Amino acid sequence: RGLVRREELTVAENLGLGGVRVRTTLDCAQGDILSLRELGGTFESRVEVRDAWHGPDGVRRLNLKFLDGRTAEPLLGKG
């Protein structure tokens, strides 16, 4: 495992097979590679930031793409 530089507990707003949208306070940019882990579960994947923006509520959001051939099937009850 690599060095953890920053860590945040967040909630998925939109989960699909290939990625997830999360709220964040982290300063991430498109192309950044992060590690994502399910709290209390077994799902873990490297993810790539595909988009970052502030929603109408002023909260920053990230669109994350699962890497390493992982999909969210286990989290969607399909795996």
mmCIF file of N, CA and C in Angstrom:
data_model
loop_
_atom_site.group_PDB
_atom_site.id
_atom_site.type_symbol
_atom_site.label_atom_id
_atom_site.label_comp_id
_atom_site.label_asym_id
_atom_site.label_seq_id
_atom_site.Cartn_x
_atom_site.Cartn_y
_atom_site.Cartn_z
ATOM 1 N N ARG A 1 0.837 -1.197 0.000
ATOM 2 C CA ARG A 1 0.000 0.000 0.000
ATOM 3 C C ARG A 1 0.869 1.242 0.000
ATOM 4 N N GLY A 2 0.356 2.275 -0.610
ATOM 5 C CA GLY A 2 1.086 3.523 -0.682
ATOM 6 C C GLY A 2 0.852 4.374 0.546
ATOM 7 N N LEU A 3 1.550 5.450 0.610
ATOM 8 C CA LEU A 3 1.440 6.396 1.706
ATOM 9 C C LEU A 3 0.114 7.147 1.625
ATOM 10 N N VAL A 4 -0.625 7.208 2.717
ATOM 11 C CA VAL A 4 -1.870 7.968 2.768
ATOM 12 C C VAL A 4 -1.527 9.396 3.120
ATOM 13 N N ARG A 5 -1.841 10.295 2.223
ATOM 14 C CA ARG A 5 -1.528 11.702 2.464
ATOM 15 C C ARG A 5 -2.705 12.439 3.082
ATOM 16 N N ARG A 6 -3.898 12.115 2.625
ATOM 17 C CA ARG A 6 -5.119 12.731 3.142
ATOM 18 C C ARG A 6 -6.196 11.656 3.190
ATOM 19 N N GLU A 7 -7.096 11.791 4.130
ATOM 20 C CA GLU A 7 -8.160 10.808 4.268
ATOM 21 C C GLU A 7 -9.452 11.530 4.589
ATOM 22 N N GLU A 8 -10.556 10.993 4.083
ATOM 23 C CA GLU A 8 -11.844 11.635 4.311
ATOM 24 C C GLU A 8 -12.943 10.572 4.336
ATOM 25 N N LEU A 9 -13.892 10.740 5.215
ATOM 26 C CA LEU A 9 -15.082 9.907 5.269
ATOM 27 C C LEU A 9 -16.179 10.660 4.533
ATOM 28 N N THR A 10 -16.784 10.026 3.525
ATOM 29 C CA THR A 10 -17.797 10.706 2.721
ATOM 30 C C THR A 10 -18.913 9.732 2.377
ATOM 31 N N VAL A 11 -19.881 10.211 1.615
ATOM 32 C CA VAL A 11 -21.039 9.419 1.225
ATOM 33 C C VAL A 11 -21.150 9.414 -0.295
ATOM 34 N N ALA A 12 -21.456 8.257 -0.854
ATOM 35 C CA ALA A 12 -21.693 8.160 -2.290
ATOM 36 C C ALA A 12 -23.069 8.733 -2.600
ATOM 37 N N GLU A 13 -23.112 9.609 -3.594
ATOM 38 C CA GLU A 13 -24.400 10.162 -4.028
ATOM 39 C C GLU A 13 -24.969 9.386 -5.205
ATOM 40 N N ASN A 14 -24.091 8.848 -6.021
ATOM 41 C CA ASN A 14 -24.519 8.164 -7.229
ATOM 42 C C ASN A 14 -23.512 7.053 -7.483
ATOM 43 N N LEU A 15 -23.968 5.819 -7.498
ATOM 44 C CA LEU A 15 -23.087 4.667 -7.652
ATOM 45 C C LEU A 15 -23.490 3.886 -8.886
ATOM 46 N N GLY A 16 -22.527 3.618 -9.750
ATOM 47 C CA GLY A 16 -22.758 2.809 -10.944
ATOM 48 C C GLY A 16 -21.691 1.751 -11.052
ATOM 49 N N LEU A 17 -21.822 0.881 -12.028
ATOM 50 C CA LEU A 17 -20.849 -0.199 -12.176
ATOM 51 C C LEU A 17 -19.431 0.315 -12.368
ATOM 52 N N GLY A 18 -19.267 1.422 -13.127
ATOM 53 C CA GLY A 18 -17.930 1.899 -13.463
ATOM 54 C C GLY A 18 -17.387 3.015 -12.613
ATOM 55 N N GLY A 19 -18.221 3.559 -11.710
ATOM 56 C CA GLY A 19 -17.730 4.666 -10.909
ATOM 57 C C GLY A 19 -18.742 5.163 -9.901
ATOM 58 N N VAL A 20 -18.388 6.275 -9.263
ATOM 59 C CA VAL A 20 -19.216 6.806 -8.185
ATOM 60 C C VAL A 20 -19.032 8.322 -8.101
ATOM 61 N N ARG A 21 -20.077 9.014 -7.654
ATOM 62 C CA ARG A 21 -19.969 10.445 -7.357
ATOM 63 C C ARG A 21 -20.018 10.591 -5.853
ATOM 64 N N VAL A 22 -19.078 11.371 -5.295
ATOM 65 C CA VAL A 22 -19.009 11.585 -3.849
ATOM 66 C C VAL A 22 -18.887 13.071 -3.542
ATOM 67 N N ARG A 23 -19.333 13.441 -2.358
ATOM 68 C CA ARG A 23 -19.096 14.784 -1.836
ATOM 69 C C ARG A 23 -17.703 14.786 -1.228
ATOM 70 N N THR A 24 -17.041 15.940 -1.225
ATOM 71 C CA THR A 24 -15.684 15.989 -0.681
ATOM 72 C C THR A 24 -15.321 17.380 -0.186
ATOM 73 N N THR A 25 -14.351 17.408 0.694
ATOM 74 C CA THR A 25 -13.717 18.662 1.093
ATOM 75 C C THR A 25 -12.266 18.688 0.601
ATOM 76 N N LEU A 26 -11.830 17.583 -0.028
ATOM 77 C CA LEU A 26 -10.460 17.477 -0.513
ATOM 78 C C LEU A 26 -10.271 18.300 -1.785
ATOM 79 N N ASP A 27 -9.069 18.789 -1.969
ATOM 80 C CA ASP A 27 -8.727 19.563 -3.158
ATOM 81 C C ASP A 27 -8.135 18.620 -4.193
ATOM 82 N N CYS A 28 -9.001 17.957 -4.954
ATOM 83 C CA CYS A 28 -8.569 17.013 -5.983
ATOM 84 C C CYS A 28 -8.880 17.587 -7.350
ATOM 85 N N ALA A 29 -8.104 17.163 -8.329
ATOM 86 C CA ALA A 29 -8.286 17.655 -9.695
ATOM 87 C C ALA A 29 -8.453 16.486 -10.656
ATOM 88 N N GLN A 30 -8.994 16.778 -11.812
ATOM 89 C CA GLN A 30 -9.170 15.777 -12.842
ATOM 90 C C GLN A 30 -7.840 15.081 -13.107
ATOM 91 N N GLY A 31 -7.884 13.747 -13.151
ATOM 92 C CA GLY A 31 -6.685 12.954 -13.400
ATOM 93 C C GLY A 31 -5.997 12.441 -12.151
ATOM 94 N N ASP A 32 -6.321 13.001 -10.980
ATOM 95 C CA ASP A 32 -5.730 12.501 -9.732
ATOM 96 C C ASP A 32 -6.168 11.059 -9.491
ATOM 97 N N ILE A 33 -5.283 10.262 -8.914
ATOM 98 C CA ILE A 33 -5.579 8.876 -8.571
ATOM 99 C C ILE A 33 -5.705 8.783 -7.052
ATOM 100 N N LEU A 34 -6.820 8.197 -6.597
ATOM 101 C CA LEU A 34 -7.113 8.072 -5.170
ATOM 102 C C LEU A 34 -7.397 6.615 -4.835
ATOM 103 N N SER A 35 -7.441 6.323 -3.561
ATOM 104 C CA SER A 35 -7.861 5.010 -3.085
ATOM 105 C C SER A 35 -9.219 5.168 -2.418
ATOM 106 N N LEU A 36 -10.148 4.295 -2.771
ATOM 107 C CA LEU A 36 -11.504 4.347 -2.230
ATOM 108 C C LEU A 36 -11.790 3.034 -1.510
ATOM 109 N N ARG A 37 -12.289 3.135 -0.275
ATOM 110 C CA ARG A 37 -12.622 1.939 0.496
ATOM 111 C C ARG A 37 -14.019 2.056 1.059
ATOM 112 N N GLU A 38 -14.748 0.961 1.035
ATOM 113 C CA GLU A 38 -16.072 0.891 1.632
ATOM 114 C C GLU A 38 -15.928 0.771 3.146
ATOM 115 N N LEU A 39 -16.561 1.662 3.872
ATOM 116 C CA LEU A 39 -16.508 1.629 5.330
ATOM 117 C C LEU A 39 -17.276 0.420 5.834
ATOM 118 N N GLY A 40 -16.616 -0.424 6.596
ATOM 119 C CA GLY A 40 -17.259 -1.604 7.161
ATOM 120 C C GLY A 40 -17.485 -2.722 6.168
ATOM 121 N N GLY A 41 -16.909 -2.611 4.987
ATOM 122 C CA GLY A 41 -17.080 -3.641 3.966
ATOM 123 C C GLY A 41 -15.750 -4.067 3.395
ATOM 124 N N THR A 42 -15.804 -4.780 2.290
ATOM 125 C CA THR A 42 -14.585 -5.325 1.701
ATOM 126 C C THR A 42 -14.202 -4.670 0.380
ATOM 127 N N PHE A 43 -15.061 -3.798 -0.163
ATOM 128 C CA PHE A 43 -14.769 -3.197 -1.463
ATOM 129 C C PHE A 43 -13.672 -2.146 -1.333
ATOM 130 N N GLU A 44 -12.700 -2.233 -2.222
ATOM 131 C CA GLU A 44 -11.609 -1.254 -2.277
ATOM 132 C C GLU A 44 -11.145 -1.156 -3.718
ATOM 133 N N SER A 45 -10.864 0.043 -4.179
ATOM 134 C CA SER A 45 -10.397 0.237 -5.549
ATOM 135 C C SER A 45 -9.606 1.532 -5.652
ATOM 136 N N ARG A 46 -8.630 1.521 -6.539
ATOM 137 C CA ARG A 46 -8.046 2.799 -6.943
ATOM 138 C C ARG A 46 -9.069 3.442 -7.855
ATOM 139 N N VAL A 47 -9.165 4.765 -7.787
ATOM 140 C CA VAL A 47 -10.106 5.500 -8.628
ATOM 141 C C VAL A 47 -9.398 6.695 -9.250
ATOM 142 N N GLU A 48 -9.901 7.106 -10.399
ATOM 143 C CA GLU A 48 -9.384 8.305 -11.061
ATOM 144 C C GLU A 48 -10.448 9.389 -11.008
ATOM 145 N N VAL A 49 -10.030 10.595 -10.652
ATOM 146 C CA VAL A 49 -10.948 11.734 -10.651
ATOM 147 C C VAL A 49 -11.208 12.112 -12.105
ATOM 148 N N ARG A 50 -12.457 11.977 -12.536
ATOM 149 C CA ARG A 50 -12.843 12.311 -13.898
ATOM 150 C C ARG A 50 -13.373 13.737 -14.014
ATOM 151 N N ASP A 51 -13.939 14.237 -12.909
ATOM 152 C CA ASP A 51 -14.490 15.588 -12.904
ATOM 153 C C ASP A 51 -14.592 16.041 -11.452
ATOM 154 N N ALA A 52 -14.439 17.337 -11.232
ATOM 155 C CA ALA A 52 -14.567 17.931 -9.900
ATOM 156 C C ALA A 52 -15.274 19.269 -10.049
ATOM 157 N N TRP A 53 -16.268 19.520 -9.225
ATOM 158 C CA TRP A 53 -17.025 20.768 -9.317
ATOM 159 C C TRP A 53 -17.766 21.024 -8.024
ATOM 160 N N HIS A 54 -18.266 22.241 -7.881
ATOM 161 C CA HIS A 54 -19.109 22.613 -6.748
ATOM 162 C C HIS A 54 -20.559 22.568 -7.197
ATOM 163 N N GLY A 55 -21.391 21.847 -6.434
ATOM 164 C CA GLY A 55 -22.806 21.756 -6.743
ATOM 165 C C GLY A 55 -23.529 23.041 -6.385
ATOM 166 N N PRO A 56 -24.822 23.127 -6.724
ATOM 167 C CA PRO A 56 -25.602 24.322 -6.425
ATOM 168 C C PRO A 56 -25.694 24.615 -4.925
ATOM 169 N N ASP A 57 -25.453 23.584 -4.105
ATOM 170 C CA ASP A 57 -25.464 23.768 -2.652
ATOM 171 C C ASP A 57 -24.105 24.222 -2.127
ATOM 172 N N GLY A 58 -23.121 24.406 -3.029
ATOM 173 C CA GLY A 58 -21.794 24.863 -2.642
ATOM 174 C C GLY A 58 -20.855 23.756 -2.209
ATOM 175 N N VAL A 59 -21.332 22.504 -2.202
ATOM 176 C CA VAL A 59 -20.506 21.367 -1.783
ATOM 177 C C VAL A 59 -19.747 20.826 -2.991
ATOM 178 N N ARG A 60 -18.458 20.590 -2.801
ATOM 179 C CA ARG A 60 -17.595 20.053 -3.861
ATOM 180 C C ARG A 60 -17.910 18.581 -4.079
ATOM 181 N N ARG A 61 -17.917 18.173 -5.335
ATOM 182 C CA ARG A 61 -18.190 16.793 -5.702
ATOM 183 C C ARG A 61 -17.128 16.279 -6.669
ATOM 184 N N LEU A 62 -16.906 14.961 -6.609
ATOM 185 C CA LEU A 62 -15.970 14.304 -7.512
ATOM 186 C C LEU A 62 -16.682 13.164 -8.229
ATOM 187 N N ASN A 63 -16.487 13.076 -9.535
ATOM 188 C CA ASN A 63 -16.868 11.884 -10.280
ATOM 189 C C ASN A 63 -15.628 11.011 -10.329
ATOM 190 N N LEU A 64 -15.739 9.779 -9.842
ATOM 191 C CA LEU A 64 -14.606 8.875 -9.739
ATOM 192 C C LEU A 64 -14.835 7.635 -10.599
ATOM 193 N N LYS A 65 -13.823 7.244 -11.360
ATOM 194 C CA LYS A 65 -13.879 6.041 -12.189
ATOM 195 C C LYS A 65 -13.072 4.946 -11.516
ATOM 196 N N PHE A 66 -13.686 3.752 -11.360
ATOM 197 C CA PHE A 66 -12.974 2.620 -10.776
ATOM 198 C C PHE A 66 -11.866 2.166 -11.722
ATOM 199 N N LEU A 67 -10.703 1.855 -11.159
ATOM 200 C CA LEU A 67 -9.556 1.370 -11.928
ATOM 201 C C LEU A 67 -9.271 -0.084 -11.569
ATOM 202 N N ASP A 68 -8.234 -0.639 -12.124
ATOM 203 C CA ASP A 68 -7.770 -1.991 -11.811
ATOM 204 C C ASP A 68 -8.798 -3.062 -12.173
ATOM 205 N N GLY A 69 -9.687 -2.770 -13.127
ATOM 206 C CA GLY A 69 -10.670 -3.762 -13.538
ATOM 207 C C GLY A 69 -11.792 -3.983 -12.546
ATOM 208 N N ARG A 70 -11.873 -3.140 -11.536
ATOM 209 C CA ARG A 70 -12.927 -3.283 -10.517
ATOM 210 C C ARG A 70 -14.224 -2.657 -11.014
ATOM 211 N N THR A 71 -15.346 -3.228 -10.581
ATOM 212 C CA THR A 71 -16.649 -2.631 -10.781
ATOM 213 C C THR A 71 -17.366 -2.624 -9.435
ATOM 214 N N ALA A 72 -18.469 -1.930 -9.363
ATOM 215 C CA ALA A 72 -19.223 -1.817 -8.113
ATOM 216 C C ALA A 72 -20.259 -2.925 -7.975
ATOM 217 N N GLU A 73 -20.151 -4.002 -8.730
ATOM 218 C CA GLU A 73 -21.137 -5.082 -8.640
ATOM 219 C C GLU A 73 -21.389 -5.551 -7.218
ATOM 220 N N PRO A 74 -20.333 -5.747 -6.398
ATOM 221 C CA PRO A 74 -20.605 -6.185 -5.012
ATOM 222 C C PRO A 74 -21.444 -5.178 -4.227
ATOM 223 N N LEU A 75 -21.260 -3.891 -4.472
ATOM 224 C CA LEU A 75 -21.996 -2.868 -3.749
ATOM 225 C C LEU A 75 -23.424 -2.716 -4.261
ATOM 226 N N LEU A 76 -23.657 -3.127 -5.485
ATOM 227 C CA LEU A 76 -24.979 -3.033 -6.087
ATOM 228 C C LEU A 76 -25.768 -4.335 -5.945
ATOM 229 N N GLY A 77 -25.196 -5.291 -5.201
ATOM 230 C CA GLY A 77 -25.870 -6.573 -5.002
ATOM 231 C C GLY A 77 -25.814 -7.476 -6.213
ATOM 232 N N LYS A 78 -24.809 -7.259 -7.073
ATOM 233 C CA LYS A 78 -24.697 -8.061 -8.291
ATOM 234 C C LYS A 78 -23.448 -8.918 -8.307
ATOM 235 N N GLY A 79 -22.725 -8.961 -7.193
ATOM 236 C CA GLY A 79 -21.466 -9.709 -7.223
ATOM 237 C C GLY A 79 -21.340 -10.679 -6.103
#
